[in-house]
Coordinates of N, CA and C in Angstrom, one line a residue:
M1 N -13.8 5.1 -1.5 CA -12.6 4.4 -1.8 C -11.8 5.1 -2.8
K2 N -10.5 5.2 -2.6 CA -9.6 5.8 -3.6 C -8.3 5.1 -3.7
V3 N -7.9 4.8 -5.0 CA -6.7 4.1 -5.3 C -5.9 5.0 -6.2
V4 N -4.6 5.3 -5.9 CA -3.8 6.1 -6.7 C -2.5 5.3 -6.9
V5 N -2.0 5.1 -8.1 CA -0.7 4.6 -8.4 C 0.0 5.7 -9.2
T6 N 1.2 6.1 -8.6 CA 1.8 7.3 -9.1 C 3.4 7.2 -9.1
D7 N 4.0 7.9 -10.0 CA 5.4 7.9 -10.0 C 6.0 9.2 -9.3
A8 N 5.1 9.9 -8.7 CA 5.5 11.2 -8.0 C 5.7 10.9 -6.5
V9 N 6.7 11.5 -6.0 CA 6.9 11.5 -4.5 C 5.7 12.1 -3.9
F10 N 5.2 11.5 -2.8 CA 4.0 12.0 -2.1 C 4.2 12.0 -0.6
D11 N 3.5 12.9 0.1 CA 3.5 13.0 1.5 C 2.3 12.2 2.1
P12 N 2.6 11.0 2.7 CA 1.4 10.2 3.1 C 0.5 10.8 4.1
Y13 N 1.1 11.6 5.0 CA 0.3 12.2 6.1 C -0.6 13.3 5.5
A14 N -0.1 14.0 4.6 CA -1.0 15.0 3.9 C -2.1 14.4 3.1
E15 N -1.8 13.2 2.5 CA -2.8 12.5 1.8 C -3.9 12.0 2.7
V16 N -3.6 11.5 3.9 CA -4.6 11.1 4.8 C -5.4 12.3 5.3
Q17 N -4.8 13.4 5.6 CA -5.6 14.5 6.0 C -6.5 15.0 4.9
K18 N -6.0 15.1 3.7 CA -6.8 15.6 2.6 C -8.0 14.7 2.3
Y19 N -7.7 13.4 2.3 CA -8.8 12.4 2.1 C -9.9 12.5 3.2
Q20 N -9.4 12.5 4.4 CA -10.3 12.5 5.6 C -11.2 13.8 5.6
A21 N -10.7 14.9 5.1 CA -11.5 16.1 5.0 C -12.7 15.9 4.1
G22 N -12.6 15.0 3.2 CA -13.8 14.8 2.3 C -14.8 13.7 2.8
L23 N -14.5 13.1 3.9 CA -15.4 12.1 4.5 C -16.5 12.7 5.3
K24 N -17.6 12.1 5.5 CA -18.7 12.6 6.2 C -18.3 12.7 7.7
S25 N -18.5 13.9 8.3 CA -18.1 14.2 9.6 C -18.8 13.4 10.6
G26 N -18.2 12.9 11.7 CA -18.8 12.3 12.8 C -19.0 10.8 12.6
Q27 N -18.7 10.2 11.5 CA -18.9 8.8 11.2 C -17.7 7.9 11.7
S28 N -16.5 8.4 11.6 CA -15.3 7.7 11.9 C -14.9 7.8 13.4
G29 N -14.6 6.6 14.0 CA -14.1 6.6 15.3 C -12.6 6.5 15.3
G30 N -12.0 6.3 14.2 CA -10.6 6.2 14.1 C -10.1 5.8 12.7
V31 N -8.9 6.2 12.4 CA -8.2 5.8 11.1 C -7.0 5.1 11.5
V32 N -6.7 4.0 10.8 CA -5.5 3.3 10.9 C -4.7 3.4 9.6
S33 N -3.5 3.8 9.6 CA -2.7 3.9 8.4 C -1.4 3.2 8.5
F34 N -0.9 2.7 7.4 CA 0.4 2.1 7.3 C 1.1 2.9 6.2
V35 N 2.3 3.3 6.4 CA 3.2 3.9 5.5 C 4.4 3.1 5.3
G36 N 4.6 2.5 4.1 CA 5.9 1.8 3.8 C 6.9 2.7 3.2
T37 N 8.1 2.7 3.7 CA 9.1 3.6 3.1 C 10.3 2.7 2.6
M38 N 11.1 3.2 1.7 CA 12.2 2.4 1.2 C 13.4 2.5 2.2
R39 N 13.9 1.3 2.4 CA 15.1 1.1 3.3 C 16.3 1.2 2.4
D40 N 17.5 1.4 2.9 CA 18.7 1.4 2.2 C 19.4 0.1 2.3
F41 N 18.7 -0.9 2.7 CA 19.3 -2.3 2.7 C 18.2 -3.3 2.5
N42 N 18.6 -4.5 2.1 CA 17.6 -5.6 2.0 C 18.4 -6.9 1.8
D43 N 18.1 -7.9 2.6 CA 18.8 -9.2 2.5 C 20.3 -9.1 2.6
G44 N 20.8 -8.2 3.5 CA 22.2 -8.1 3.7 C 22.9 -7.2 2.7
H45 N 22.2 -6.6 1.8 CA 22.9 -5.7 0.7 C 22.4 -4.3 0.9
E46 N 23.4 -3.4 0.7 CA 23.0 -2.0 0.6 C 22.2 -1.7 -0.7
V47 N 21.1 -1.0 -0.6 CA 20.3 -0.7 -1.7 C 20.3 0.8 -2.0
S48 N 20.7 1.3 -3.2 CA 20.8 2.7 -3.4 C 19.5 3.2 -4.0
T49 N 18.8 2.4 -4.9 CA 17.5 2.8 -5.5 C 16.7 1.5 -5.7
M50 N 15.4 1.8 -5.8 CA 14.5 0.7 -6.2 C 13.7 1.1 -7.3
W51 N 13.3 0.2 -8.2 CA 12.4 0.5 -9.3 C 11.2 -0.4 -9.2
L52 N 10.0 0.2 -9.1 CA 8.8 -0.6 -9.1 C 8.1 -0.5 -10.5
D53 N 7.8 -1.6 -11.1 CA 7.2 -1.7 -12.4 C 5.7 -2.2 -12.2
H54 N 4.8 -1.8 -13.1 CA 3.5 -2.3 -13.0 C 2.8 -2.2 -14.4
Y55 N 1.6 -2.8 -14.5 CA 0.8 -2.7 -15.7 C -0.3 -1.7 -15.4
P56 N -0.2 -0.5 -16.0 CA -1.2 0.5 -15.7 C -2.6 0.0 -16.1
G57 N -3.6 0.3 -15.3 CA -4.9 -0.2 -15.5 C -5.2 -1.5 -14.7
M58 N -4.4 -2.5 -15.0 CA -4.5 -3.8 -14.3 C -4.2 -3.6 -12.9
T59 N -3.1 -2.9 -12.6 CA -2.7 -2.8 -11.2 C -3.7 -2.1 -10.3
E60 N -4.3 -1.0 -10.8 CA -5.3 -0.3 -10.1 C -6.5 -1.2 -9.9
K61 N -6.9 -2.0 -10.9 CA -8.1 -2.8 -10.8 C -7.9 -3.9 -9.7
H62 N -6.7 -4.4 -9.6 CA -6.4 -5.4 -8.6 C -6.5 -4.8 -7.2
I63 N -5.9 -3.6 -7.0 CA -6.0 -2.9 -5.7 C -7.4 -2.5 -5.4
E64 N -8.2 -2.0 -6.4 CA -9.6 -1.7 -6.1 C -10.3 -3.0 -5.6
Q65 N -10.0 -4.1 -6.2 CA -10.7 -5.4 -5.9 C -10.4 -5.7 -4.4
V66 N -9.2 -5.5 -3.9 CA -8.9 -5.9 -2.6 C -9.5 -4.8 -1.6
C67 N -9.6 -3.6 -2.0 CA -10.3 -2.6 -1.2 C -11.7 -2.9 -1.1
E68 N -12.4 -3.3 -2.2 CA -13.8 -3.8 -2.1 C -13.9 -5.0 -1.2
E69 N -13.0 -5.9 -1.2 CA -13.1 -7.0 -0.3 C -13.0 -6.6 1.1
A70 N -12.1 -5.7 1.4 CA -12.0 -5.2 2.8 C -13.3 -4.5 3.2
L71 N -13.9 -3.7 2.3 CA -15.1 -3.0 2.7 C -16.2 -4.0 2.9
E72 N -16.2 -5.2 2.3 CA -17.2 -6.2 2.5 C -16.9 -7.0 3.8
R73 N -15.7 -7.3 4.1 CA -15.3 -8.2 5.2 C -15.4 -7.5 6.5
W74 N -15.1 -6.2 6.6 CA -15.0 -5.5 7.8 C -16.0 -4.3 7.8
D75 N -16.4 -3.9 9.0 CA -17.3 -2.7 9.1 C -16.5 -1.5 9.1
I76 N -16.0 -1.1 7.9 CA -15.2 0.1 7.7 C -15.9 1.1 6.8
I77 N -15.6 2.3 7.0 CA -16.2 3.4 6.2 C -15.6 3.7 4.9
D78 N -14.2 3.6 4.9 CA -13.5 3.9 3.6 C -12.1 3.4 3.6
V79 N -11.5 3.4 2.4 CA -10.1 2.9 2.2 C -9.4 3.8 1.3
L80 N -8.2 4.1 1.6 CA -7.3 4.9 0.7 C -6.0 4.2 0.5
V81 N -5.6 4.0 -0.8 CA -4.3 3.4 -1.1 C -3.6 4.4 -2.1
V82 N -2.4 4.7 -1.7 CA -1.5 5.4 -2.7 C -0.2 4.6 -2.8
H83 N 0.2 4.3 -4.0 CA 1.3 3.4 -4.2 C 2.2 4.0 -5.3
R84 N 3.5 4.0 -5.0 CA 4.5 4.5 -5.9 C 4.9 3.5 -6.9
V85 N 5.3 4.0 -8.1 CA 6.0 3.2 -9.1 C 7.1 4.0 -9.6
G86 N 8.0 3.4 -10.4 CA 9.1 4.1 -11.0 C 10.3 4.0 -10.0
E87 N 11.2 5.0 -10.1 CA 12.4 5.0 -9.3 C 12.1 5.6 -7.9
I88 N 12.5 4.9 -6.9 CA 12.3 5.3 -5.5 C 13.6 5.2 -4.8
K89 N 13.8 6.3 -3.9 CA 15.1 6.4 -3.2 C 14.8 6.1 -1.7
P90 N 15.9 5.8 -1.0 CA 15.7 5.5 0.5 C 15.0 6.7 1.2
D91 N 14.1 6.3 2.1 CA 13.3 7.2 3.0 C 12.1 7.7 2.3
E92 N 11.9 7.5 1.0 CA 10.7 8.0 0.3 C 9.6 7.0 0.6
A93 N 8.4 7.5 0.6 CA 7.2 6.6 0.8 C 7.0 5.8 -0.4
I94 N 6.7 4.5 -0.2 CA 6.4 3.6 -1.3 C 4.9 3.4 -1.3
V95 N 4.3 3.2 -0.2 CA 2.9 2.9 -0.1 C 2.2 3.5 1.1
L96 N 1.0 3.9 0.9 CA 0.1 4.4 2.0 C -1.2 3.5 1.9
V97 N -1.6 2.9 3.0 CA -2.9 2.3 3.2 C -3.5 2.9 4.4
A98 N -4.7 3.4 4.2 CA -5.5 4.0 5.4 C -6.9 3.5 5.3
T99 N -7.4 3.1 6.5 CA -8.8 2.6 6.6 C -9.5 3.4 7.7
W100 N -10.7 3.7 7.5 CA -11.5 4.5 8.5 C -12.7 3.6 9.0
S101 N -12.9 3.6 10.3 CA -14.0 2.8 10.8 C -14.5 3.5 12.1
A102 N -15.7 3.0 12.5 CA -16.3 3.5 13.8 C -15.5 2.9 14.9
H103 N -14.9 1.7 14.7 CA -14.2 1.0 15.8 C -12.8 0.6 15.3
R104 N -11.9 0.6 16.3 CA -10.5 0.4 16.0 C -10.2 -1.0 15.4
A105 N -10.8 -2.1 15.9 CA -10.5 -3.4 15.5 C -10.6 -3.6 14.0
E106 N -11.8 -3.1 13.5 CA -12.0 -3.2 12.1 C -11.0 -2.4 11.3
A107 N -10.7 -1.3 11.8 CA -9.7 -0.4 11.1 C -8.3 -1.1 11.0
F108 N -7.9 -1.6 12.1 CA -6.6 -2.3 12.2 C -6.6 -3.6 11.3
D109 N -7.6 -4.4 11.4 CA -7.7 -5.7 10.7 C -7.7 -5.4 9.2
S110 N -8.6 -4.5 8.8 CA -8.7 -4.2 7.3 C -7.4 -3.6 6.7
C111 N -6.8 -2.7 7.5 CA -5.6 -2.1 7.0 C -4.5 -3.2 6.8
R112 N -4.4 -4.1 7.8 CA -3.4 -5.2 7.7 C -3.7 -6.0 6.5
F113 N -4.9 -6.3 6.3 CA -5.3 -7.2 5.1 C -4.9 -6.5 3.8
V114 N -5.2 -5.2 3.6 CA -4.9 -4.6 2.4 C -3.4 -4.5 2.2
I115 N -2.6 -4.1 3.2 CA -1.1 -4.0 3.0 C -0.5 -5.4 2.7
N116 N -1.0 -6.4 3.4 CA -0.5 -7.8 3.2 C -0.8 -8.2 1.7
Y117 N -2.0 -7.9 1.3 CA -2.3 -8.2 -0.1 C -1.3 -7.5 -1.1
L118 N -1.1 -6.2 -0.8 CA -0.2 -5.5 -1.7 C 1.2 -6.1 -1.7
K119 N 1.7 -6.5 -0.5 CA 3.0 -7.1 -0.4 C 3.1 -8.5 -1.1
K120 N 2.0 -9.2 -1.1 CA 2.0 -10.6 -1.5 C 1.5 -10.8 -3.0
R121 N 0.5 -10.1 -3.4 CA -0.2 -10.5 -4.6 C -0.4 -9.4 -5.6
A122 N -0.2 -8.1 -5.2 CA -0.4 -7.1 -6.2 C 0.6 -7.1 -7.3
P123 N 0.1 -6.8 -8.5 CA 1.0 -6.9 -9.7 C 2.0 -5.7 -9.8
F124 N 3.0 -5.8 -8.9 CA 4.2 -4.9 -9.0 C 5.4 -5.8 -9.1
W125 N 6.4 -5.3 -9.8 CA 7.7 -6.0 -9.9 C 8.8 -5.1 -9.4
K126 N 9.6 -5.6 -8.5 CA 10.5 -4.7 -7.8 C 12.0 -5.1 -8.2
R127 N 12.7 -4.1 -8.6 CA 14.1 -4.3 -8.9 C 14.9 -3.4 -8.0
E128 N 16.0 -3.9 -7.4 CA 16.8 -3.1 -6.5 C 18.2 -2.9 -7.2
S129 N 18.8 -1.7 -6.9 CA 20.1 -1.4 -7.3 C 21.0 -1.5 -6.1
T130 N 22.0 -2.4 -6.2 CA 23.0 -2.6 -5.1 C 24.4 -2.4 -5.6
S131 N 25.3 -2.5 -4.7 CA 26.7 -2.3 -5.1 C 27.2 -3.5 -6.0
K132 N 26.4 -4.6 -6.0 CA 26.8 -5.7 -6.8 C 25.9 -5.7 -8.1
G133 N 25.2 -4.7 -8.4 CA 24.4 -4.6 -9.6 C 22.9 -4.6 -9.3
Q134 N 22.1 -5.0 -10.3 CA 20.6 -4.9 -10.1 C 20.1 -6.3 -9.9
R135 N 19.0 -6.4 -9.1 CA 18.4 -7.8 -8.9 C 16.9 -7.6 -8.7
W136 N 16.1 -8.6 -9.2 CA 14.7 -8.6 -9.0 C 14.4 -9.2 -7.7
V137 N 13.3 -8.7 -7.0 CA 12.9 -9.2 -5.7 C 11.5 -9.8 -5.7
E138 N 11.4 -11.0 -5.1 CA 10.1 -11.6 -5.1 C 9.2 -11.0 -4.0
H139 N 7.9 -11.3 -4.1 CA 7.0 -10.9 -3.0 C 7.4 -11.6 -1.8
N140 N 7.1 -10.9 -0.6 CA 7.7 -11.5 0.6 C 6.8 -11.5 1.8
T141 N 5.5 -11.7 1.6 CA 4.6 -11.8 2.7 C 3.9 -13.2 2.7
E142 N 4.0 -13.9 3.8 CA 3.3 -15.2 3.9 C 2.2 -14.9 4.9
D143 N 1.0 -14.6 4.4 CA -0.1 -14.3 5.2 C -1.4 -14.8 4.5
A144 N -2.0 -15.9 5.0 CA -3.2 -16.5 4.4 C -4.3 -15.5 4.3
A145 N -4.4 -14.5 5.2 CA -5.4 -13.5 5.1 C -5.3 -12.7 3.9
A146 N -4.2 -12.6 3.3 CA -4.0 -11.8 2.1 C -4.5 -12.5 0.8
D147 N -4.8 -13.8 0.9 CA -5.3 -14.6 -0.2 C -6.7 -14.2 -0.6
I148 N -6.9 -13.8 -1.8 CA -8.2 -13.4 -2.3 C -8.5 -14.2 -3.6
P149 N -9.6 -14.8 -3.7 CA -9.9 -15.6 -4.9 C -9.8 -14.7 -6.1
D150 N -9.3 -15.2 -7.2 CA -9.2 -14.4 -8.5 C -10.6 -14.3 -9.1

């Protein structure tokens, strides 16, 4: 398992390839990945930049907890999460979640679980810059599967 929170622009596809190269050969039947990118619009407004804030240390701990939960709930081999913070521009990757498993169902289900947790409960605070100024955005995923006991 690997969790990275970074203010640097990253290439999600290179991250998956690099991480997969370190996994034991022959164990994985597939990898499912989700890459979230920044849109230039939200709720009917044009968005020029987004700022993601977090608490260093606490944020990584929460993401590691959800990755551990995914490893316990599904028959998966590994989980990779890379999440941006700081200033993000349209088309830049915000988040990468990748899960490896011998079977596709577990890889899909666990990847969905992790990304829904990140959207709903992870300790990130999002501020958008629009033509009308800046505004804070609330979490936006309604998925009971993303609920993890504290």
